[in-house]
Short mmCIF file of C-alpha atoms and ligand atoms in Angstrom, two decimals:
data_model
loop_
_atom_site.label_atom_id
_atom_site.label_comp_id
_atom_site.label_asym_id
_atom_site.label_seq_id
_atom_site.Cartn_x
_atom_site.Cartn_y
_atom_site.Cartn_z
CA MET A 190 103.22 91.16 88.81
CA SER A 191 102.20 87.99 90.58
CA THR A 192 100.15 89.73 93.29
CA GLU A 193 98.01 91.57 90.73
CA GLN A 194 95.14 89.08 90.67
CA HIS A 195 94.85 89.26 94.49
CA LEU A 196 94.61 93.03 94.77
CA ALA A 197 91.48 94.20 96.55
CA GLY A 198 90.38 96.50 93.71
CA PRO A 199 91.21 99.42 91.43
CA LEU A 200 92.54 101.74 94.15
CA SER A 201 94.99 99.13 95.39
CA ALA A 202 95.99 98.54 91.79
CA ALA A 203 96.63 102.27 91.30
CA VAL A 204 98.85 102.44 94.39
CA ALA A 205 100.67 99.24 93.39
CA ASN A 206 101.32 100.81 90.03
CA LEU A 207 102.69 103.93 91.68
CA CYS A 208 105.08 101.86 93.82
CA GLN A 209 106.37 100.02 90.81
CA ARG A 210 106.91 103.15 88.76
CA LEU A 211 108.73 104.89 91.62
CA GLN A 212 110.98 101.98 92.50
CA PRO A 213 113.81 102.85 90.06
CA GLN A 214 113.73 106.51 91.21
CA VAL A 215 114.35 105.95 94.91
CA SER A 216 117.17 104.68 97.12
CA ALA A 217 117.70 100.96 97.52
CA ARG A 218 116.30 101.04 101.01
CA THR A 219 113.14 102.92 100.10
CA ALA A 220 112.73 100.53 97.17
CA ALA A 221 112.94 97.61 99.61
CA GLY A 222 110.15 99.29 101.60
CA PHE A 223 108.07 99.69 98.44
CA ARG A 224 108.47 95.99 97.70
CA GLU A 225 107.08 95.29 101.16
CA VAL A 226 104.17 97.66 100.50
CA LEU A 227 103.48 95.83 97.23
CA ARG A 228 103.52 92.49 98.97
CA ARG A 229 101.05 93.73 101.56
CA LEU A 230 98.75 95.20 98.94
CA GLY A 231 98.34 91.69 97.57
CA ALA A 232 97.49 90.19 100.97
CA PRO A 233 94.07 90.09 102.69
CA LEU A 234 93.09 93.04 104.90
CA GLN A 235 95.16 93.05 108.09
CA VAL A 236 92.78 93.37 111.04
CA ALA A 237 94.28 93.77 114.50
CA VAL A 238 92.20 92.80 117.50
CA ALA A 239 93.23 95.34 120.12
CA GLY A 240 92.16 96.36 123.59
CA ARG A 241 93.10 96.01 127.20
CA ILE A 242 94.56 92.83 128.52
CA LYS A 243 91.90 90.26 129.53
CA SER A 244 89.16 92.06 127.63
CA GLY A 245 88.59 88.78 125.77
CA LYS A 246 90.51 89.46 122.54
CA SER A 247 91.88 85.95 122.04
CA THR A 248 88.49 84.45 122.88
CA LEU A 249 86.91 86.61 120.19
CA VAL A 250 89.63 85.72 117.69
CA ASN A 251 88.81 82.04 118.22
CA ALA A 252 85.11 82.75 117.74
CA LEU A 253 85.75 84.64 114.50
CA ILE A 254 88.07 82.01 113.08
CA GLY A 255 85.66 79.31 114.26
CA ARG A 256 88.32 77.32 116.01
CA ARG A 257 89.80 77.33 119.47
CA VAL A 258 93.40 77.96 118.50
CA ALA A 259 94.55 81.12 120.31
CA PRO A 260 95.47 80.49 123.94
CA THR A 261 93.41 82.55 126.38
CA ASP A 262 93.90 83.77 129.94
CA VAL A 263 97.57 83.43 130.96
CA GLY A 264 100.77 81.93 129.55
CA GLU A 265 103.70 83.24 127.52
CA CYS A 266 101.96 82.99 124.17
CA THR A 267 99.11 85.22 125.33
CA ARG A 268 101.81 87.91 125.65
CA LEU A 269 102.82 87.67 122.00
CA VAL A 270 101.36 89.14 118.85
CA THR A 271 99.99 86.31 116.72
CA ARG A 272 99.08 86.76 113.07
CA PHE A 273 96.44 84.31 111.87
CA GLN A 274 96.54 84.02 108.13
CA TYR A 275 95.21 81.72 105.47
CA GLY A 276 97.33 78.73 104.51
CA THR A 277 96.78 75.43 102.78
CA VAL A 278 98.28 73.49 105.70
CA ASP A 279 97.87 74.29 109.40
CA ARG A 280 101.21 75.48 110.72
CA VAL A 281 102.55 77.81 113.43
CA GLU A 282 105.91 79.52 113.26
CA LEU A 283 107.83 81.34 115.94
CA VAL A 284 109.53 84.39 114.45
CA PHE A 285 112.61 85.63 116.29
CA PHE A 286 113.85 89.20 116.37
CA ASP A 287 116.84 88.19 114.24
CA GLY A 288 114.44 87.05 111.50
CA THR A 289 114.89 83.32 111.97
CA LYS A 290 111.85 81.08 112.27
CA GLN A 291 111.02 77.86 114.02
CA VAL A 292 107.98 75.64 113.54
CA LEU A 293 105.92 75.32 116.71
CA PRO A 294 103.80 72.18 117.12
CA PHE A 295 100.14 72.59 118.12
CA ASP A 296 99.28 71.18 121.54
CA VAL A 297 97.09 68.07 121.94
CA GLY A 298 93.90 70.12 121.71
CA GLY A 299 94.98 71.68 118.41
CA MET A 300 95.81 74.97 120.08
CA ILE A 301 98.90 77.12 120.04
CA PRO A 302 100.73 76.05 123.21
CA LYS A 303 100.49 78.51 126.08
CA ASP A 304 104.17 78.34 126.90
CA LEU A 305 107.34 78.16 124.84
CA GLU A 306 110.45 76.09 125.22
CA VAL A 307 112.67 78.82 123.82
CA ASP A 308 114.03 82.12 125.10
CA PHE A 309 110.89 84.26 125.26
CA ASP A 310 112.84 87.51 125.04
CA LYS A 311 114.15 86.59 121.61
CA VAL A 312 110.70 85.99 120.11
CA SER A 313 109.22 88.76 117.97
CA HIS A 314 105.81 87.23 117.22
CA LEU A 315 103.94 84.15 116.01
CA GLU A 316 102.69 83.44 112.50
CA ALA A 317 99.80 80.96 112.35
CA TYR A 318 98.71 79.62 108.96
CA LEU A 319 95.28 78.00 109.07
CA THR A 320 92.98 76.53 106.44
CA ASN A 321 89.91 78.33 107.85
CA ALA A 322 87.95 80.13 105.13
CA VAL A 323 87.41 83.35 107.14
CA LEU A 324 91.12 84.02 106.81
CA GLN A 325 90.85 84.26 103.03
CA ASN A 326 89.21 87.63 103.59
CA PHE A 327 91.05 88.86 106.66
CA THR A 328 94.35 88.28 108.33
CA VAL A 329 93.44 88.44 112.01
CA ILE A 330 96.11 89.73 114.36
CA ASP A 331 95.73 88.89 118.04
CA THR A 332 97.55 91.32 120.30
CA PRO A 333 98.58 90.98 123.95
CA GLY A 334 96.91 94.22 124.87
CA LEU A 335 97.54 97.74 125.96
CA GLY A 336 97.19 99.00 129.47
CA SER A 337 98.75 95.96 131.06
CA LEU A 338 101.54 96.08 133.58
CA ASP A 339 103.65 93.94 131.35
CA LEU A 340 105.70 96.54 129.48
CA ALA A 341 107.15 94.11 126.97
CA SER A 342 103.65 93.08 125.83
CA VAL A 343 102.60 96.70 125.55
CA LYS A 344 105.62 97.47 123.41
CA ARG A 345 104.92 94.53 121.13
CA THR A 346 101.33 95.66 120.72
CA GLU A 347 102.26 99.28 120.12
CA GLN A 348 104.81 98.31 117.51
CA LEU A 349 102.19 96.35 115.71
CA LEU A 350 99.69 99.16 115.74
CA GLY A 351 102.40 101.44 114.46
CA ALA A 352 102.29 103.58 117.57
CA ALA A 353 105.82 102.87 118.81
CA ALA A 354 108.17 105.79 119.18
CA GLN A 355 109.91 106.42 115.91
CA GLN A 356 113.61 105.73 116.08
CA ASP A 357 116.20 107.22 113.79
CA ASP A 358 118.75 104.55 113.22
CA ALA A 359 119.03 104.96 109.48
CA ALA A 360 121.97 102.89 108.34
CA ASP A 361 123.41 102.80 104.86
CA SER A 362 121.99 99.52 103.70
CA ASP A 363 118.97 98.32 101.82
CA GLU A 364 117.72 96.57 104.93
CA LEU A 365 114.63 98.15 106.43
CA ASP A 366 115.38 100.20 109.52
CA GLU A 367 112.95 100.17 112.42
CA THR A 368 111.14 103.33 111.33
CA SER A 369 110.48 101.86 107.92
CA ARG A 370 109.45 98.53 109.31
CA ASN A 371 106.95 100.24 111.54
CA ALA A 372 105.74 102.29 108.61
CA VAL A 373 104.75 99.22 106.66
CA ALA A 374 103.97 96.81 109.45
CA GLY A 375 101.05 98.64 111.03
CA ALA A 376 97.64 97.01 110.91
CA GLU A 377 95.22 98.32 108.30
CA ALA A 378 92.09 98.03 110.40
CA VAL A 379 91.30 97.41 114.02
CA LEU A 380 88.63 95.55 115.92
CA TYR A 381 88.73 97.25 119.26
CA VAL A 382 87.56 95.25 122.26
CA VAL A 383 86.22 97.16 125.24
CA THR A 384 84.38 95.93 128.28
CA GLN A 385 81.99 97.77 130.58
CA GLY A 386 83.39 101.24 131.20
CA VAL A 387 85.68 102.75 128.58
CA ARG A 388 88.82 103.94 130.30
CA ALA A 389 91.12 106.78 129.49
CA ASP A 390 93.82 104.52 128.09
CA ASP A 391 91.33 102.92 125.71
CA GLN A 392 90.79 106.36 124.29
CA GLN A 393 94.51 106.98 124.10
CA ALA A 394 95.12 103.68 122.40
CA LEU A 395 92.45 104.40 119.83
CA ALA A 396 93.85 107.87 119.25
CA ALA A 397 97.33 106.45 118.79
CA PHE A 398 95.95 103.94 116.39
CA THR A 399 94.28 106.51 114.17
CA ALA A 400 97.26 108.80 114.30
CA ALA A 401 99.77 106.11 113.52
CA THR A 402 98.19 103.57 111.21
CA ALA A 403 98.09 105.99 108.37
CA SER A 404 97.76 109.70 107.93
CA ARG A 405 95.41 109.16 105.02
CA GLU A 406 93.27 106.68 106.83
CA ALA A 407 90.11 107.32 108.75
CA GLY A 408 88.77 106.14 112.09
CA PRO A 409 85.19 105.13 111.39
CA VAL A 410 86.22 103.53 108.12
CA ASN A 411 88.75 101.13 109.58
CA ALA A 412 87.86 100.75 113.22
CA ILE A 413 85.04 98.77 114.78
CA ALA A 414 84.53 98.42 118.50
CA VAL A 415 82.81 95.62 120.37
CA LEU A 416 81.53 95.70 123.91
CA ASN A 417 82.65 92.26 125.00
CA LYS A 418 81.61 90.23 128.04
CA ALA A 419 78.11 91.62 127.62
CA ASP A 420 76.96 88.72 129.82
CA THR A 421 78.73 90.17 132.85
CA ILE A 422 76.85 93.46 132.80
CA THR A 423 74.47 93.89 135.71
CA PRO A 424 71.29 95.24 134.14
CA GLU A 425 70.45 97.05 137.39
CA SER A 426 73.39 99.37 136.68
CA VAL A 427 71.83 100.52 133.41
CA GLU A 428 68.73 102.62 133.71
CA GLY A 429 65.88 101.62 131.40
CA SER A 430 67.18 98.12 130.74
CA ASP A 431 64.17 96.48 132.47
CA GLY A 432 66.48 93.97 134.09
CA ASP A 433 67.42 92.50 130.72
CA VAL A 434 71.14 91.78 130.25
CA TRP A 435 71.20 92.05 126.48
CA LYS A 436 69.11 95.23 126.48
CA ALA A 437 71.48 96.71 129.08
CA ALA A 438 74.46 95.75 126.92
CA THR A 439 72.91 97.34 123.84
CA MET A 440 72.21 100.58 125.73
CA LEU A 441 75.68 100.65 127.22
CA ALA A 442 77.21 100.00 123.79
CA GLU A 443 75.33 102.99 122.41
CA LYS A 444 76.59 105.15 125.22
CA GLN A 445 80.16 104.04 124.61
CA ALA A 446 79.76 104.67 120.90
CA SER A 447 79.05 108.31 121.63
CA THR A 448 82.20 108.49 123.79
CA LEU A 449 84.40 106.84 121.19
CA LYS A 450 82.96 108.70 118.22
CA PRO A 451 84.28 109.59 115.70
CA ARG A 452 87.13 107.16 116.18
CA VAL A 453 84.87 104.18 115.63
CA ALA A 454 81.67 103.91 113.63
CA ASP A 455 79.79 102.11 116.39
CA VAL A 456 80.07 99.70 119.29
CA ILE A 457 78.51 96.23 119.00
CA PRO A 458 77.68 94.15 122.09
CA VAL A 459 78.96 90.59 122.04
CA ILE A 460 79.57 87.65 124.37
CA GLY A 461 82.88 86.34 123.08
CA LEU A 462 82.96 83.36 125.41
CA ILE A 463 79.62 81.95 124.27
CA ALA A 464 80.47 82.74 120.64
CA GLU A 465 83.76 80.87 120.96
CA SER A 466 82.16 77.82 122.56
CA ALA A 467 79.33 77.68 120.03
CA GLU A 468 81.54 78.28 116.98
CA SER A 469 84.60 76.22 117.76
CA GLY A 470 83.21 72.90 118.89
CA GLY A 471 83.84 73.79 122.53
CA PHE A 472 80.18 73.20 123.30
CA THR A 473 79.60 69.44 123.14
CA SER A 474 76.61 67.11 123.32
CA ALA A 475 77.83 66.08 126.79
CA ASP A 476 77.41 69.74 127.81
CA ALA A 477 73.92 69.71 126.34
CA ASP A 478 73.09 66.55 128.36
CA ALA A 479 74.33 68.19 131.57
CA LEU A 480 72.24 71.29 130.87
CA ARG A 481 69.23 69.06 130.23
CA LEU A 482 69.68 67.54 133.69
CA LEU A 483 69.93 70.99 135.22
CA SER A 484 66.76 72.09 133.44
CA GLY A 485 64.90 69.51 135.50
CA LEU A 486 65.74 71.20 138.81
CA ASP A 487 62.98 72.98 140.70
CA ASP A 488 62.82 76.77 140.38
CA ALA A 489 63.98 77.59 143.91
CA THR A 490 67.10 75.41 143.69
CA TRP A 491 67.89 76.64 140.21
CA GLU A 492 67.62 80.33 141.08
CA THR A 493 69.79 79.80 144.13
CA MET A 494 72.47 78.06 142.11
CA LEU A 495 72.56 80.92 139.64
CA ILE A 496 73.37 83.52 142.30
CA SER A 497 77.10 83.02 141.89
CA ALA A 498 79.69 80.78 140.29
CA ASP A 499 80.68 79.51 143.73
CA ILE A 500 77.17 78.47 144.64
CA PHE A 501 76.67 77.00 141.18
CA THR A 502 79.59 74.63 141.63
CA SER A 503 79.23 73.85 145.33
CA TRP A 504 75.45 73.33 145.61
CA GLU A 505 74.43 69.74 145.97
CA CYS A 506 72.99 68.34 142.74
CA ASP A 507 73.18 65.34 140.38
CA VAL A 508 75.48 66.98 137.87
CA PRO A 509 79.11 66.33 138.92
CA THR A 510 81.10 69.34 140.09
CA GLY A 511 83.68 68.84 137.34
CA THR A 512 80.96 69.03 134.71
CA ARG A 513 79.57 72.19 136.27
CA LEU A 514 83.03 73.78 136.28
CA ARG A 515 83.32 72.95 132.62
CA LEU A 516 79.94 74.54 131.89
CA LEU A 517 81.08 77.66 133.68
CA GLU A 518 84.24 77.74 131.60
CA THR A 519 82.42 77.33 128.31
CA LEU A 520 79.29 79.41 128.93
CA ASP A 521 79.56 81.22 132.25
CA LEU A 522 76.42 81.73 134.35
CA TYR A 523 74.53 83.80 131.79
CA GLY A 524 75.05 81.23 129.03
CA ILE A 525 74.04 78.44 131.37
CA ARG A 526 70.87 80.30 132.27
CA ARG A 527 70.02 80.98 128.62
CA ALA A 528 70.57 77.33 127.70
CA VAL A 529 68.43 76.03 130.56
CA ASP A 530 65.68 78.54 129.72
CA ALA A 531 65.71 77.28 126.14
CA LEU A 532 65.55 73.65 127.28
CA ARG A 533 62.70 74.36 129.68
CA ALA A 534 60.70 76.00 126.90
CA GLU A 535 61.54 73.25 124.41
CA PRO A 536 62.63 70.04 126.16
CA ASP A 537 63.17 68.24 122.83
CA LEU A 538 65.78 70.71 121.63
CA THR A 539 68.73 68.77 120.16
CA ALA A 540 72.32 69.55 121.16
CA GLY A 541 72.85 71.08 117.70
CA ALA A 542 69.79 73.29 117.98
CA LEU A 543 70.86 74.38 121.46
CA ARG A 544 74.28 75.31 120.12
CA ARG A 545 72.61 77.50 117.49
CA ARG A 546 70.49 79.19 120.18
CA LEU A 547 73.63 79.97 122.11
CA LEU A 548 75.34 81.31 119.02
CA ASP A 549 72.35 83.58 118.40
CA ALA A 550 72.50 84.77 122.01
CA SER A 551 76.21 85.61 121.67
CA GLY A 552 75.70 88.44 119.19
CA LEU A 553 78.53 87.16 116.98
CA ALA A 554 76.38 87.49 113.86
CA GLY A 555 76.19 91.24 114.48
CA VAL A 556 79.97 91.48 114.62
CA ARG A 557 80.33 89.46 111.42
CA THR A 558 77.81 91.62 109.57
CA ARG A 559 79.62 94.74 110.66
CA LEU A 560 83.02 93.35 109.69
CA ASP A 561 81.67 92.62 106.23
CA ALA A 562 79.97 95.99 105.86
CA VAL A 563 82.81 98.12 107.15
CA PHE A 564 85.97 96.18 106.39
CA ARG A 565 85.36 93.68 103.66
CA ALA A 566 83.30 95.95 101.45
CA ARG A 567 85.89 98.70 101.68
CA ALA A 568 89.06 96.66 101.81
CA ASP A 569 90.25 98.22 98.55
CA GLY A 570 90.07 101.78 99.86
CA ILE A 571 91.45 100.88 103.28
CA LYS A 572 94.39 98.97 101.86
CA ALA A 573 95.17 101.61 99.26
CA ALA A 574 95.09 104.39 101.87
CA ALA A 575 97.32 102.44 104.25
CA ALA A 576 99.75 101.69 101.44
CA LEU A 577 99.89 105.35 100.43
CA ALA A 578 100.59 106.32 104.02
CA SER A 579 103.41 103.76 104.15
CA VAL A 580 104.84 105.09 100.90
CA THR A 581 104.79 108.63 102.31
CA ALA A 582 106.40 107.50 105.57
CA LEU A 583 109.11 105.60 103.70
CA ALA A 584 109.95 108.63 101.57
CA HIS A 585 110.10 110.77 104.71
CA ALA A 586 112.34 108.29 106.48
CA SER A 587 114.80 108.29 103.59
CA GLY A 588 116.02 111.74 104.58
CA ASP A 589 116.51 112.66 100.92
CA PRO A 590 114.50 115.81 100.05
CA GLY A 591 114.59 115.07 96.31
CA GLU A 592 113.21 111.60 96.83
CA ARG A 593 110.57 112.92 99.18
CA GLN A 594 109.45 115.44 96.57
CA ARG A 595 109.27 112.84 93.78
CA VAL A 596 107.12 110.57 95.91
CA HIS A 597 104.94 113.46 97.02
CA ASP A 598 104.38 114.60 93.44
CA ALA A 599 103.51 111.11 92.28
CA ILE A 600 100.93 110.79 95.06
CA GLU A 601 99.39 114.16 94.16
CA VAL A 602 99.06 113.06 90.54
CA LEU A 603 97.38 109.85 91.64
CA LEU A 604 94.97 111.64 93.97
CA ALA A 605 93.99 114.11 91.27
CA LYS A 606 92.61 111.32 89.09
CA PRO A 607 88.83 110.94 89.20
CA GLU A 608 89.16 107.23 90.10
CA ALA A 609 91.01 108.20 93.24
CA HIS A 610 88.06 110.12 94.62
CA GLN A 611 87.39 107.52 97.30
CA LEU A 612 90.94 107.87 98.58
CA ARG A 613 90.55 111.63 98.81
CA LEU A 614 87.29 111.13 100.64
CA LEU A 615 89.05 108.85 103.13
CA GLU A 616 91.73 111.48 103.55
CA ALA A 617 89.17 114.24 104.12
CA LEU A 618 87.42 112.08 106.67
CA THR A 619 90.69 111.52 108.53
CA LEU A 620 91.56 115.18 108.52
CA VAL A 621 88.21 116.00 110.09
CA THR A 622 87.93 113.11 112.57
CA SER A 623 91.51 113.53 113.77
CA GLY A 624 90.89 117.22 114.36
CA ALA A 625 93.66 118.20 111.91
CA VAL A 626 91.03 120.29 110.12
CA ASN A 627 88.51 122.02 112.33
CA MET A 628 84.93 122.06 111.16
CA PRO A 629 81.78 123.27 112.86
CA ASP A 630 80.07 120.26 114.49
CA ASP A 631 77.21 119.98 112.02
CA LEU A 632 79.56 120.05 109.04
CA ALA A 633 81.91 117.54 110.67
CA GLU A 634 78.90 115.23 111.16
CA GLU A 635 78.00 115.63 107.51
CA VAL A 636 81.54 114.79 106.37
CA LEU A 637 81.44 111.70 108.57
CA ARG A 638 78.10 110.62 107.16
CA VAL A 639 79.11 111.06 103.55
CA GLY A 640 82.52 109.49 104.02
CA SER A 641 81.95 106.51 106.23
CA THR A 642 79.46 104.52 104.18
CA ALA A 643 78.97 103.67 100.53
CA GLU A 644 75.18 103.40 100.75
CA ILE A 645 73.62 106.48 99.15
CA GLY A 646 70.56 106.66 101.41
CA GLU A 647 72.79 106.58 104.48
CA GLN A 648 75.31 109.00 103.01
CA LEU A 649 72.53 111.52 102.55
CA GLY A 650 70.97 110.72 105.91
CA MET A 651 67.74 109.96 104.03
CA LYS A 652 67.45 106.19 104.09
CA GLY A 653 64.37 104.86 102.29
CA ARG A 654 63.25 108.22 100.91
CA PRO A 655 62.03 108.57 97.32
CA HIS A 656 64.65 108.69 94.61
CA LYS A 657 63.65 112.17 93.51
CA GLU A 658 64.18 113.63 96.97
CA LEU A 659 67.60 112.02 97.26
CA SER A 660 68.63 113.39 93.92
CA ALA A 661 67.46 116.94 94.70
CA TYR A 662 69.16 116.89 98.08
CA ALA A 663 72.47 115.60 96.67
CA LEU A 664 72.50 118.37 94.11
CA GLU A 665 71.65 121.01 96.69
CA ARG A 666 74.43 119.87 99.05
CA ALA A 667 76.90 119.65 96.16
CA GLY A 668 76.19 123.32 95.41
CA TRP A 669 76.41 124.31 99.06
CA TRP A 670 79.81 122.68 99.59
CA ARG A 671 81.16 124.20 96.41
CA SER A 672 80.29 127.70 97.52
CA PHE A 673 81.59 126.96 101.03
CA ALA A 674 84.88 125.87 99.46
CA SER A 675 85.17 129.17 97.63
CA PHE A 676 83.77 131.55 100.23
CA GLY A 677 83.92 131.32 103.97
CA ALA A 678 86.14 128.28 104.38
CA THR A 679 89.73 128.39 105.60
CA PRO A 680 92.25 126.92 103.12
CA ALA A 681 92.32 123.64 105.07
CA GLN A 682 88.52 123.49 105.21
CA SER A 683 88.40 124.32 101.56
CA ARG A 684 90.43 121.25 100.64
CA VAL A 685 87.94 119.08 102.49
CA ALA A 686 84.97 121.00 101.07
CA HIS A 687 86.08 120.36 97.49
CA VAL A 688 86.17 116.65 98.17
CA ILE A 689 82.72 116.65 99.79
CA HIS A 690 81.31 118.70 96.92
CA ARG A 691 82.67 116.11 94.51
CA ALA A 692 81.25 113.27 96.62
CA TYR A 693 77.74 114.78 96.44
CA PHE A 694 78.15 115.43 92.75
CA LEU A 695 79.10 111.79 92.14
CA ILE A 696 76.13 110.65 94.24
CA TRP A 697 73.86 112.84 92.14
CA GLN A 698 75.32 111.42 88.91
CA GLN A 699 74.85 107.89 90.21
CA LEU A 700 71.21 108.61 91.09
CA LYS A 701 70.67 110.12 87.66
CA ALA A 702 72.13 107.04 86.01
CA GLN A 703 69.87 104.82 88.13
CA ALA A 704 66.80 106.82 87.11
CA ALA A 705 67.76 106.58 83.45
CA GLY A 706 68.55 102.85 83.64
N1 GDP B 2248 81.98 85.90 131.05
C1 GDP B 2248 82.74 86.10 129.98
N2 GDP B 2248 84.06 85.83 130.02
C2 GDP B 2248 84.79 86.03 128.91
C3 GDP B 2248 84.22 86.54 127.72
N3 GDP B 2248 85.19 86.63 126.80
C4 GDP B 2248 86.34 86.20 127.38
N4 GDP B 2248 86.10 85.85 128.66
C5 GDP B 2248 87.08 85.32 129.63
O1 GDP B 2248 87.99 86.35 129.95
C6 GDP B 2248 89.29 85.81 130.17
C7 GDP B 2248 90.31 86.53 129.31
O2 GDP B 2248 90.06 86.26 127.97
P1 GDP B 2248 91.19 86.36 126.86
O3 GDP B 2248 90.54 86.06 125.55
O4 GDP B 2248 92.39 85.57 127.22
O5 GDP B 2248 91.53 87.93 126.96
P2 GDP B 2248 92.71 88.75 126.24
O6 GDP B 2248 93.78 88.94 127.25
O7 GDP B 2248 92.09 90.06 125.87
O8 GDP B 2248 93.13 87.97 125.03
C8 GDP B 2248 89.20 84.33 129.85
O9 GDP B 2248 89.07 83.61 131.05
C9 GDP B 2248 87.92 84.21 129.04
O10 GDP B 2248 87.31 82.97 129.18
C10 GDP B 2248 82.81 86.82 127.71
O11 GDP B 2248 82.23 87.28 126.73
N5 GDP B 2248 82.13 86.59 128.87
MG1 MG B 2249 95.01 87.22 124.51
#
């Protein structure tokens, strides 16, 4: 198989193998679905950037890709799903609902144009192929957003996240029906963008995401949240922040993490706007020169100008109004203040060094680290679990009980193999975090801890402790979960308990091997 060398790891390979073996035993239409699953298994992890409209999703996408390519604010294209994937030549394609495609030229600034010259209602989504290296690891999917008043955008986003209402229009052809398309099209992981104050529909959207992406997939394993627009938080509204914006953002992010748990592992503060400007060439040496001029202003004038965007642009000063408007657009008041502070402390700072300072202040590095730790490191498990869920959904949608049973049996055989332990762990985690299996709080916490990281110290909740202690604890917990599985647990709990017992046992074996080696 040509995709084999691109598979994320052994679990993806096992699921790919299962699809191939089952193909001759299922209907033509299910087989077509399996081919799609196979194709996706060979592609980079599909990460959707989701969240309310105007939360700064497109801005963050640009920052992550390192190029200002996704249109922000308003315009037709901000209401479309855009998939950014790796390609050897930069190219954007409009994809219509009837499957036809049309190449879309970039605008003069190298961006996807805001508006289209075609019938918007006929456009399904955009495919952007870019040479940027980040996209070799992730396909980034920009979404229009949930919770907007624009119902068409919401529907497009929901379809992408796999949360759209399932329709039964099964026709007798080997074309994929809508149900099947949804089953394989859903994103595999989500970067969820929230701003100050998590609303009820954020929660609903996250819940829909976990429920729909894949029954075998878990929240904290494939969902990361960022608290964007951290610069706009008024520190006075956060007790204990000592008037510091970033500290306030960090505290608020922690609070939101406890609200969103266990759907996401944690919430990371970020200033998407500053990250975008610093990463994509939006911040220029002319901007640095203007900021240098501003850093020469006396304290009283400067503080007055920073009171509001209006005062900043209208106050009389040597920097032209147009330039000030541009600074506001690229950095906003907080970024401007940070830059001027840096220049006052170190007047010789070069434009390049100033750009780096701004990048550091944006918190983007924290988001990148987390993406690598949560998504990239576990892409194999995430992709395999999503593929298995698609396979299950396809078999269900076929309406043929015999086919359903064959697929079900094949999956059970796969999951029973020792190599598939990580998949079972992901499944157990999902069952517990989604509430499908009820566990006492302390046990649910333990399942989460063991299942949502691959670092032994963290899994045991004993980071940095001596090897011997870790080993003893792993063995003790293995024993505890085994007896819980046999006595005291409900059948559903017991299924989870067996998996957790095995996880501890494998940790113990790994520690033993380390000690011996
Ligand atoms: N102050 C500030 N503004 C931001 C930030 N991120 C995005 N914005 C602005 O918020 C507006 C909406 O951003 P956009 O990326 O289009 O949001 P989307 O609808 O979620 O894709 C734009 O004007 C951005 O410049 C940020 O971190 N801080
Ligand atoms: Mg957008």
